[in-house]
Short mmCIF file of C-alpha atoms in Angstrom, two decimals:
data_model
loop_
_atom_site.label_atom_id
_atom_site.label_comp_id
_atom_site.label_asym_id
_atom_site.label_seq_id
_atom_site.Cartn_x
_atom_site.Cartn_y
_atom_site.Cartn_z
CA UNK A 25 0.20 0.05 0.33
CA UNK A 26 1.05 2.68 -0.60
CA UNK A 27 2.28 5.32 2.46
CA UNK A 28 0.71 8.67 2.31
CA UNK A 29 2.43 11.47 3.47
CA UNK A 30 0.78 14.31 2.08
CA UNK A 31 -3.37 15.59 2.27
CA UNK A 32 -4.80 17.86 -0.38
CA UNK A 33 -7.70 19.74 0.92
CA UNK A 34 -9.93 21.18 -2.23
CA UNK A 35 -13.23 23.22 -1.65
CA UNK A 36 -15.04 25.50 -3.33
CA UNK A 37 -16.39 27.35 -0.52
CA UNK A 38 -18.11 31.31 -1.02
CA UNK A 39 -19.43 31.44 2.47
CA UNK A 40 -16.51 29.41 4.35
CA UNK A 41 -18.77 26.89 5.41
CA UNK A 42 -17.23 23.81 3.39
CA UNK A 43 -13.42 25.49 3.85
CA UNK A 44 -13.95 25.01 7.59
CA UNK A 45 -15.33 20.82 7.26
CA UNK A 46 -12.42 20.33 4.86
CA UNK A 47 -9.72 21.98 7.31
CA UNK A 48 -11.08 19.99 10.39
CA UNK A 49 -10.92 17.15 8.59
CA UNK A 50 -7.12 17.68 7.49
CA UNK A 51 -6.50 18.40 11.08
CA UNK A 52 -8.29 14.69 12.00
CA UNK A 53 -5.95 12.92 9.27
CA UNK A 54 -2.60 15.00 10.75
CA UNK A 55 -0.34 14.67 8.08
CA UNK A 56 2.47 16.69 8.18
CA UNK A 57 2.28 17.97 4.69
CA UNK A 58 -1.29 19.98 3.62
CA UNK A 59 -1.89 21.43 0.42
CA UNK A 60 -5.42 23.75 0.08
CA UNK A 61 -6.40 23.96 -3.26
CA UNK A 62 -9.16 26.58 -2.80
CA UNK A 63 -11.20 26.86 -6.19
CA UNK A 64 -13.79 29.85 -4.65
CA UNK A 65 -12.38 32.47 -6.85
CA UNK A 66 -10.15 30.35 -9.00
CA UNK A 67 -11.62 30.93 -12.28
CA UNK A 68 -8.75 29.44 -14.81
CA UNK A 69 -8.97 26.21 -17.02
CA UNK A 70 -5.23 24.76 -16.73
CA UNK A 71 -5.27 21.19 -14.46
CA UNK A 72 -4.67 20.45 -11.51
CA UNK A 73 -2.36 17.32 -10.82
CA UNK A 74 -2.77 15.35 -7.62
CA UNK A 75 -1.19 12.37 -7.51
CA UNK A 76 0.02 9.85 -4.72
CA UNK A 77 -2.39 12.60 -1.96
CA UNK A 78 -5.07 11.85 0.18
CA UNK A 79 -7.47 14.16 -1.20
CA UNK A 80 -10.57 16.25 0.78
CA UNK A 81 -13.09 17.70 -1.74
CA UNK A 82 -15.33 19.27 -0.28
CA UNK A 83 -18.19 21.75 -1.84
CA UNK A 84 -21.59 22.82 -1.63
CA UNK A 85 -24.80 21.71 -2.46
CA UNK A 86 -27.50 23.57 -4.72
CA UNK A 87 -31.22 22.34 -4.89
CA UNK A 88 -30.22 18.80 -4.21
CA UNK A 89 -26.66 19.36 -6.09
CA UNK A 90 -23.24 20.38 -6.39
CA UNK A 91 -23.21 23.76 -6.87
CA UNK A 92 -22.48 23.87 -10.76
CA UNK A 93 -19.32 26.00 -10.76
CA UNK A 94 -17.69 24.54 -7.98
CA UNK A 95 -18.29 20.81 -10.40
CA UNK A 96 -16.81 22.86 -13.02
CA UNK A 97 -13.79 23.88 -10.77
CA UNK A 98 -13.22 20.84 -9.44
CA UNK A 99 -13.47 19.03 -12.54
CA UNK A 100 -9.95 20.70 -13.30
CA UNK A 101 -8.39 17.91 -11.01
CA UNK A 102 -6.07 15.12 -12.46
CA UNK A 103 -5.54 12.19 -9.97
CA UNK A 104 -3.44 9.12 -10.47
CA UNK A 105 -3.01 6.93 -7.11
CA UNK A 106 -4.91 9.34 -4.65
CA UNK A 107 -7.67 8.16 -2.07
CA UNK A 108 -10.58 10.76 -1.86
CA UNK A 109 -12.54 12.02 1.36
CA UNK A 110 -15.90 13.45 -0.59
CA UNK A 111 -18.11 15.95 1.14
CA UNK A 112 -21.47 17.67 0.76
CA UNK A 113 -22.25 20.64 3.02
CA UNK A 114 -25.57 21.61 2.72
CA UNK A 115 -28.31 23.84 4.49
CA UNK A 116 -29.76 22.30 6.68
CA UNK A 117 -33.05 21.30 3.55
CA UNK A 118 -31.15 18.21 2.24
CA UNK A 119 -28.46 16.78 -0.01
CA UNK A 120 -30.57 14.96 -1.91
CA UNK A 121 -28.08 13.50 -5.26
CA UNK A 122 -24.90 15.55 -4.14
CA UNK A 123 -22.77 13.45 -2.75
CA UNK A 124 -23.68 10.25 -5.30
CA UNK A 125 -22.66 13.14 -7.67
CA UNK A 126 -19.51 14.34 -6.48
CA UNK A 127 -18.53 10.95 -5.85
CA UNK A 128 -18.96 10.07 -8.95
CA UNK A 129 -17.67 13.04 -10.75
CA UNK A 130 -13.78 12.28 -8.17
CA UNK A 131 -14.28 8.42 -9.83
CA UNK A 132 -14.27 9.81 -13.62
CA UNK A 133 -11.49 12.46 -12.44
CA UNK A 134 -9.16 8.97 -11.46
CA UNK A 135 -10.01 9.74 -7.94
CA UNK A 136 -10.14 6.41 -5.22
CA UNK A 137 -13.18 6.97 -3.13
CA UNK A 138 -12.72 6.49 0.25
CA UNK A 139 -15.29 7.87 2.19
CA UNK A 140 -17.99 10.48 1.96
CA UNK A 141 -20.28 12.74 4.45
CA UNK A 142 -22.72 15.46 4.13
CA UNK A 143 -22.00 18.24 6.39
CA UNK A 144 -24.44 21.21 7.63
CA UNK A 145 -23.58 24.82 6.98
CA UNK A 146 -25.38 27.88 7.43
CA UNK A 147 -27.66 27.74 4.57
CA UNK A 148 -27.05 31.31 2.06
CA UNK A 149 -29.97 32.73 2.47
CA UNK A 150 -30.29 32.77 6.32
CA UNK A 151 -30.66 35.85 7.86
CA UNK A 152 -30.80 37.23 11.70
CA UNK A 153 -34.33 37.10 11.56
CA UNK A 154 -34.89 33.68 9.91
CA UNK A 155 -32.11 31.77 10.57
CA UNK A 156 -31.81 28.52 8.57
CA UNK A 157 -28.60 26.69 10.26
CA UNK A 158 -27.08 29.88 11.69
CA UNK A 159 -23.98 28.93 12.83
CA UNK A 160 -23.16 25.78 11.49
CA UNK A 161 -20.91 24.26 11.38
CA UNK A 162 -20.68 25.06 14.80
CA UNK A 163 -18.02 23.55 17.52
CA UNK A 164 -20.11 19.80 17.09
CA UNK A 165 -19.64 19.80 13.44
CA UNK A 166 -16.11 20.74 13.38
CA UNK A 167 -15.41 17.70 15.89
CA UNK A 168 -17.43 15.21 13.99
CA UNK A 169 -15.26 16.32 11.05
CA UNK A 170 -11.93 15.89 12.61
CA UNK A 171 -13.39 12.20 14.13
CA UNK A 172 -14.56 11.81 10.27
CA UNK A 173 -10.63 12.68 9.37
CA UNK A 174 -9.03 10.24 11.49
CA UNK A 175 -11.35 7.10 10.81
CA UNK A 176 -10.87 7.76 7.07
CA UNK A 177 -7.17 7.57 7.58
CA UNK A 178 -7.66 4.49 9.47
CA UNK A 179 -10.02 2.75 6.95
CA UNK A 180 -7.31 3.85 4.31
CA UNK A 181 -4.39 1.98 6.70
CA UNK A 182 -6.66 -1.05 7.21
CA UNK A 183 -7.60 -1.58 3.61
CA UNK A 184 -4.89 -2.01 1.13
CA UNK A 185 -7.39 -2.70 -1.39
CA UNK A 186 -9.96 0.21 -0.80
CA UNK A 187 -13.77 -1.50 -1.13
CA UNK A 188 -16.21 0.28 -3.06
CA UNK A 189 -17.72 3.36 -1.58
CA UNK A 190 -21.32 3.28 -1.56
CA UNK A 191 -22.84 6.85 -0.73
CA UNK A 192 -26.87 7.99 -0.77
CA UNK A 193 -28.20 9.49 -3.71
CA UNK A 194 -30.27 8.56 -7.02
CA UNK A 195 -29.31 8.44 -10.58
CA UNK A 196 -30.16 10.21 -13.16
CA UNK A 197 -29.70 12.56 -10.87
CA UNK A 198 -32.43 15.44 -9.49
CA UNK A 199 -33.10 18.09 -12.36
CA UNK A 200 -31.87 21.88 -11.30
CA UNK A 201 -34.75 24.44 -11.11
CA UNK A 202 -35.45 27.06 -13.32
CA UNK A 203 -32.93 29.81 -12.71
CA UNK A 204 -34.67 33.47 -11.22
CA UNK A 205 -33.13 36.33 -11.95
CA UNK A 206 -33.12 37.95 -8.44
CA UNK A 207 -30.36 39.45 -7.20
CA UNK A 208 -28.59 40.35 -3.63
CA UNK A 209 -28.67 44.16 -3.86
CA UNK A 210 -27.59 47.15 -2.17
CA UNK A 211 -29.21 49.39 0.66
CA UNK A 212 -28.38 53.08 0.81
CA UNK A 213 -25.48 52.54 3.80
CA UNK A 214 -23.33 50.85 0.94
CA UNK A 215 -20.36 53.09 0.12
CA UNK A 216 -19.04 51.07 -2.65
CA UNK A 217 -15.87 49.95 -0.17
CA UNK A 218 -15.83 47.32 -3.03
CA UNK A 219 -15.33 44.11 -0.90
CA UNK A 220 -18.50 42.72 -2.55
CA UNK A 221 -16.28 42.67 -5.41
CA UNK A 222 -13.47 40.87 -4.08
CA UNK A 223 -15.57 37.86 -2.60
CA UNK A 224 -17.77 37.09 -5.30
CA UNK A 225 -16.68 34.00 -6.89
CA UNK A 226 -17.74 34.54 -10.79
CA UNK A 227 -17.21 37.93 -10.72
CA UNK A 228 -20.91 38.89 -10.93
CA UNK A 229 -20.19 42.48 -9.55
CA UNK A 230 -18.19 45.17 -10.12
CA UNK A 231 -18.80 49.64 -9.60
CA UNK A 232 -21.05 51.60 -12.41
CA UNK A 233 -19.17 53.30 -14.79
CA UNK A 234 -19.26 56.52 -12.43
CA UNK A 235 -17.31 54.59 -9.63
CA UNK A 236 -19.65 55.72 -6.66
CA UNK A 237 -22.66 52.47 -6.93
CA UNK A 238 -22.75 48.48 -7.13
CA UNK A 239 -23.61 46.76 -10.31
CA UNK A 240 -24.86 42.78 -10.13
CA UNK A 241 -24.35 40.54 -13.40
CA UNK A 242 -27.68 38.19 -12.69
CA UNK A 243 -26.57 35.81 -15.52
CA UNK A 244 -23.03 35.38 -13.36
CA UNK A 245 -24.69 35.50 -9.57
CA UNK A 246 -25.00 32.20 -8.13
CA UNK A 247 -26.66 33.19 -5.08
CA UNK A 248 -24.21 32.11 -2.92
CA UNK A 249 -24.17 35.59 -0.56
CA UNK A 250 -21.13 35.75 0.03
CA UNK A 251 -21.43 39.40 -1.04
CA UNK A 252 -24.11 39.65 1.80
CA UNK A 253 -22.57 38.25 4.52
CA UNK A 254 -19.09 39.71 3.97
CA UNK A 255 -20.30 43.38 3.63
CA UNK A 256 -18.74 45.41 6.53
CA UNK A 257 -21.62 47.95 6.58
CA UNK A 258 -24.33 45.10 6.04
CA UNK A 259 -25.64 46.95 3.17
CA UNK A 260 -26.31 44.27 1.06
CA UNK A 261 -29.28 42.34 1.36
CA UNK A 262 -30.83 39.25 -0.21
CA UNK A 263 -34.77 39.60 -0.54
CA UNK A 264 -36.07 35.82 -1.43
CA UNK A 265 -39.55 34.05 -0.45
CA UNK A 266 -37.69 31.24 -0.27
CA UNK A 267 -35.86 32.46 2.88
CA UNK A 268 -39.27 32.04 4.70
CA UNK A 269 -40.11 29.01 3.04
CA UNK A 270 -36.96 27.32 4.05
CA UNK A 271 -37.12 28.98 8.19
CA UNK A 272 -40.78 27.86 8.77
CA UNK A 273 -39.95 24.14 6.86
CA UNK A 274 -36.20 23.38 7.77
CA UNK A 275 -34.48 24.87 10.97
CA UNK A 276 -35.07 21.64 12.98
CA UNK A 277 -31.23 20.57 13.83
CA UNK A 278 -29.93 18.14 11.48
CA UNK A 279 -26.64 15.91 11.80
CA UNK A 280 -23.54 15.24 9.46
CA UNK A 281 -23.82 11.52 7.55
CA UNK A 282 -21.17 9.32 7.10
CA UNK A 283 -20.21 6.83 5.04
CA UNK A 284 -17.24 4.83 5.63
#
Protein backbone atom coordinates (compact mmCIF):
# COMPACT_ATOMS: atom_id res chain seq x y z
CA UNK A 1 0.00 0.00 0.00
CA UNK A 2 1.21 3.51 -0.78
CA UNK A 3 2.43 5.34 2.32
CA UNK A 4 0.68 8.67 1.90
CA UNK A 5 2.43 11.67 3.42
CA UNK A 6 0.44 14.53 1.88
CA UNK A 7 -3.15 15.62 2.39
CA UNK A 8 -4.68 17.92 -0.22
CA UNK A 9 -7.76 19.93 0.72
CA UNK A 10 -9.83 20.99 -2.27
CA UNK A 11 -12.85 23.21 -1.73
CA UNK A 12 -15.21 25.73 -3.26
CA UNK A 13 -16.43 27.81 -0.35
CA UNK A 14 -17.88 31.30 -0.91
CA UNK A 15 -19.18 31.60 2.68
CA UNK A 16 -16.36 29.50 4.22
CA UNK A 17 -18.50 26.56 5.42
CA UNK A 18 -16.98 23.95 3.09
CA UNK A 19 -13.50 25.27 3.85
CA UNK A 20 -14.03 24.94 7.61
CA UNK A 21 -15.22 21.35 7.29
CA UNK A 22 -12.37 20.41 4.93
CA UNK A 23 -9.79 21.90 7.30
CA UNK A 24 -11.26 20.07 10.30
CA UNK A 25 -11.07 16.79 8.39
CA UNK A 26 -7.48 17.61 7.49
CA UNK A 27 -6.69 18.22 11.15
CA UNK A 28 -8.16 14.82 11.97
CA UNK A 29 -6.01 13.14 9.32
CA UNK A 30 -3.01 14.88 10.84
CA UNK A 31 -0.42 14.43 8.09
CA UNK A 32 2.59 16.70 8.34
CA UNK A 33 2.24 18.05 4.80
CA UNK A 34 -1.02 19.67 3.79
CA UNK A 35 -1.84 21.51 0.56
CA UNK A 36 -4.92 23.70 0.09
CA UNK A 37 -6.50 24.13 -3.32
CA UNK A 38 -9.11 26.86 -2.90
CA UNK A 39 -11.25 27.03 -6.03
CA UNK A 40 -13.60 29.72 -4.74
CA UNK A 41 -12.16 32.62 -6.70
CA UNK A 42 -10.12 30.60 -9.18
CA UNK A 43 -11.62 30.76 -12.66
CA UNK A 44 -8.63 29.25 -14.46
CA UNK A 45 -9.16 26.14 -16.59
CA UNK A 46 -5.68 24.62 -16.42
CA UNK A 47 -5.47 21.05 -15.04
CA UNK A 48 -4.56 20.48 -11.40
CA UNK A 49 -2.54 17.27 -11.11
CA UNK A 50 -2.92 15.21 -7.93
CA UNK A 51 -0.69 12.19 -7.39
CA UNK A 52 -0.22 10.02 -4.29
CA UNK A 53 -2.16 12.45 -2.11
CA UNK A 54 -5.00 11.74 0.29
CA UNK A 55 -7.48 14.31 -1.04
CA UNK A 56 -10.45 15.92 0.68
CA UNK A 57 -12.94 17.42 -1.79
CA UNK A 58 -15.63 19.61 -0.21
CA UNK A 59 -18.30 21.55 -2.07
CA UNK A 60 -21.67 23.19 -1.36
CA UNK A 61 -25.05 21.83 -2.37
CA UNK A 62 -27.40 23.77 -4.63
CA UNK A 63 -30.90 22.39 -5.08
CA UNK A 64 -29.90 18.85 -4.13
CA UNK A 65 -26.87 18.80 -6.45
CA UNK A 66 -23.28 19.99 -6.23
CA UNK A 67 -23.24 23.69 -7.10
CA UNK A 68 -22.54 23.77 -10.87
CA UNK A 69 -19.71 26.31 -10.63
CA UNK A 70 -18.05 24.21 -7.92
CA UNK A 71 -18.36 21.06 -10.00
CA UNK A 72 -16.95 22.80 -13.06
CA UNK A 73 -13.88 23.88 -11.13
CA UNK A 74 -13.43 20.52 -9.40
CA UNK A 75 -13.26 18.92 -12.84
CA UNK A 76 -9.86 20.55 -13.32
CA UNK A 77 -8.45 17.88 -10.99
CA UNK A 78 -6.57 15.02 -12.64
CA UNK A 79 -5.75 12.28 -10.15
CA UNK A 80 -3.41 9.31 -9.99
CA UNK A 81 -3.08 6.91 -7.06
CA UNK A 82 -5.06 9.25 -4.81
CA UNK A 83 -7.86 8.20 -2.43
CA UNK A 84 -10.57 10.82 -1.92
CA UNK A 85 -12.71 11.89 1.01
CA UNK A 86 -15.86 13.41 -0.48
CA UNK A 87 -17.93 16.02 1.34
CA UNK A 88 -21.17 17.75 0.41
CA UNK A 89 -22.08 20.74 2.58
CA UNK A 90 -25.76 21.68 2.59
CA UNK A 91 -27.97 24.25 4.27
CA UNK A 92 -30.10 21.96 6.47
CA UNK A 93 -32.77 21.13 3.87
CA UNK A 94 -31.39 18.03 2.09
CA UNK A 95 -28.39 17.09 0.00
CA UNK A 96 -30.35 14.59 -2.14
CA UNK A 97 -28.09 13.54 -5.06
CA UNK A 98 -25.16 15.86 -4.36
CA UNK A 99 -22.86 13.39 -2.62
CA UNK A 100 -23.43 10.72 -5.26
CA UNK A 101 -22.71 13.30 -7.96
CA UNK A 102 -19.47 14.25 -6.23
CA UNK A 103 -18.56 10.56 -5.83
CA UNK A 104 -19.14 9.78 -9.50
CA UNK A 105 -17.27 12.87 -10.61
CA UNK A 106 -14.30 11.94 -8.43
CA UNK A 107 -14.16 8.49 -10.04
CA UNK A 108 -14.22 10.08 -13.50
CA UNK A 109 -11.30 12.28 -12.47
CA UNK A 110 -9.19 9.30 -11.42
CA UNK A 111 -9.72 9.30 -7.66
CA UNK A 112 -10.51 6.23 -5.58
CA UNK A 113 -13.34 7.14 -3.17
CA UNK A 114 -12.33 6.36 0.40
CA UNK A 115 -15.18 7.87 2.42
CA UNK A 116 -18.00 10.36 2.11
CA UNK A 117 -20.02 12.69 4.27
CA UNK A 118 -22.75 15.31 4.22
CA UNK A 119 -22.22 18.18 6.66
CA UNK A 120 -24.42 21.16 7.44
CA UNK A 121 -23.45 24.77 6.86
CA UNK A 122 -25.42 27.94 7.43
CA UNK A 123 -27.77 28.36 4.49
CA UNK A 124 -26.84 31.14 2.09
CA UNK A 125 -30.32 32.59 2.47
CA UNK A 126 -30.25 32.57 6.27
CA UNK A 127 -30.86 35.96 7.89
CA UNK A 128 -30.72 37.09 11.54
CA UNK A 129 -34.52 37.28 11.76
CA UNK A 130 -35.13 34.06 9.80
CA UNK A 131 -32.14 31.81 10.56
CA UNK A 132 -31.52 28.55 8.74
CA UNK A 133 -28.71 26.51 10.32
CA UNK A 134 -27.21 29.74 11.64
CA UNK A 135 -23.63 29.38 12.82
CA UNK A 136 -23.14 25.94 11.29
CA UNK A 137 -20.73 24.31 11.17
CA UNK A 138 -20.55 24.75 14.93
CA UNK A 139 -18.15 23.19 17.43
CA UNK A 140 -20.03 19.88 17.36
CA UNK A 141 -19.81 19.74 13.55
CA UNK A 142 -16.10 20.56 13.61
CA UNK A 143 -15.45 17.82 16.15
CA UNK A 144 -17.35 15.31 14.02
CA UNK A 145 -15.38 16.38 10.96
CA UNK A 146 -12.13 15.91 12.90
CA UNK A 147 -13.16 12.39 13.95
CA UNK A 148 -14.30 11.64 10.40
CA UNK A 149 -10.81 12.52 9.20
CA UNK A 150 -9.29 10.18 11.78
CA UNK A 151 -11.67 7.35 10.86
CA UNK A 152 -11.04 7.83 7.14
CA UNK A 153 -7.29 7.54 7.66
CA UNK A 154 -7.76 4.37 9.74
CA UNK A 155 -9.82 2.85 6.94
CA UNK A 156 -7.10 3.70 4.43
CA UNK A 157 -4.43 2.13 6.62
CA UNK A 158 -6.47 -1.03 7.29
CA UNK A 159 -7.60 -1.71 3.73
CA UNK A 160 -4.76 -2.00 1.18
CA UNK A 161 -7.42 -2.58 -1.51
CA UNK A 162 -10.23 -0.13 -0.86
CA UNK A 163 -13.73 -1.61 -1.18
CA UNK A 164 -16.29 0.22 -3.29
CA UNK A 165 -17.85 3.13 -1.43
CA UNK A 166 -21.63 3.48 -1.35
CA UNK A 167 -23.20 6.87 -0.62
CA UNK A 168 -26.75 8.19 -0.62
CA UNK A 169 -28.25 9.56 -3.82
CA UNK A 170 -30.06 8.69 -7.01
CA UNK A 171 -29.13 8.59 -10.67
CA UNK A 172 -30.28 10.18 -12.93
CA UNK A 173 -29.69 13.16 -10.68
CA UNK A 174 -32.40 15.56 -9.65
CA UNK A 175 -33.01 18.22 -12.29
CA UNK A 176 -32.19 21.80 -11.38
CA UNK A 177 -35.09 24.21 -11.00
CA UNK A 178 -35.18 27.10 -13.47
CA UNK A 179 -32.96 30.00 -12.46
CA UNK A 180 -34.62 33.15 -11.22
CA UNK A 181 -33.24 36.57 -12.07
CA UNK A 182 -33.20 38.03 -8.55
CA UNK A 183 -29.84 39.05 -7.10
CA UNK A 184 -28.54 40.57 -3.86
CA UNK A 185 -28.96 44.32 -3.73
CA UNK A 186 -27.31 47.23 -1.93
CA UNK A 187 -29.06 49.40 0.62
CA UNK A 188 -28.48 53.11 1.18
CA UNK A 189 -25.73 52.17 3.64
CA UNK A 190 -23.50 51.01 0.77
CA UNK A 191 -20.34 53.09 0.41
CA UNK A 192 -19.07 51.21 -2.67
CA UNK A 193 -16.03 49.95 -0.76
CA UNK A 194 -15.67 47.02 -3.18
CA UNK A 195 -15.41 44.15 -0.70
CA UNK A 196 -18.40 42.46 -2.30
CA UNK A 197 -16.55 42.61 -5.63
CA UNK A 198 -13.52 40.90 -4.07
CA UNK A 199 -15.46 37.99 -2.53
CA UNK A 200 -17.77 37.18 -5.45
CA UNK A 201 -16.70 33.77 -6.83
CA UNK A 202 -18.05 34.43 -10.33
CA UNK A 203 -17.07 38.09 -10.64
CA UNK A 204 -20.70 39.04 -11.04
CA UNK A 205 -20.31 42.32 -9.13
CA UNK A 206 -18.66 45.53 -10.30
CA UNK A 207 -18.64 49.27 -9.80
CA UNK A 208 -20.81 51.24 -12.18
CA UNK A 209 -19.24 53.50 -14.77
CA UNK A 210 -19.33 56.39 -12.33
CA UNK A 211 -17.45 54.38 -9.71
CA UNK A 212 -19.93 55.27 -6.98
CA UNK A 213 -22.42 52.38 -6.98
CA UNK A 214 -22.44 48.58 -7.15
CA UNK A 215 -23.95 46.63 -10.03
CA UNK A 216 -24.65 42.89 -10.18
CA UNK A 217 -24.82 40.75 -13.32
CA UNK A 218 -27.81 38.42 -12.82
CA UNK A 219 -26.53 36.03 -15.47
CA UNK A 220 -23.31 35.41 -13.49
CA UNK A 221 -24.68 35.57 -9.93
CA UNK A 222 -25.02 32.13 -8.28
CA UNK A 223 -26.80 33.51 -5.18
CA UNK A 224 -24.16 32.18 -2.80
CA UNK A 225 -24.64 35.41 -0.81
CA UNK A 226 -20.95 35.75 0.01
CA UNK A 227 -21.38 39.44 -0.74
CA UNK A 228 -24.22 39.67 1.80
CA UNK A 229 -22.35 37.89 4.57
CA UNK A 230 -19.02 39.68 4.01
CA UNK A 231 -20.30 43.27 3.69
CA UNK A 232 -18.78 45.18 6.64
CA UNK A 233 -21.68 47.64 6.74
CA UNK A 234 -24.51 45.13 6.40
CA UNK A 235 -25.43 47.04 3.26
CA UNK A 236 -26.00 44.04 1.03
CA UNK A 237 -29.26 42.08 1.22
CA UNK A 238 -30.97 39.28 -0.65
CA UNK A 239 -34.72 39.23 -0.29
CA UNK A 240 -36.31 36.00 -1.45
CA UNK A 241 -39.48 34.20 -0.30
CA UNK A 242 -37.43 31.01 -0.03
CA UNK A 243 -35.83 32.29 3.17
CA UNK A 244 -39.15 32.19 5.00
CA UNK A 245 -39.99 28.77 3.55
CA UNK A 246 -36.64 27.36 4.63
CA UNK A 247 -36.94 28.94 8.07
CA UNK A 248 -40.42 27.52 8.63
CA UNK A 249 -39.83 24.02 7.24
CA UNK A 250 -36.15 23.28 7.72
CA UNK A 251 -35.09 24.87 10.99
CA UNK A 252 -34.93 21.60 12.96
CA UNK A 253 -31.32 20.65 13.53
CA UNK A 254 -29.90 18.01 11.24
CA UNK A 255 -26.69 16.12 11.92
CA UNK A 256 -23.85 15.07 9.61
CA UNK A 257 -24.14 11.77 7.76
CA UNK A 258 -21.02 9.66 7.37
CA UNK A 259 -20.26 6.94 4.84
CA UNK A 260 -17.20 4.72 5.46
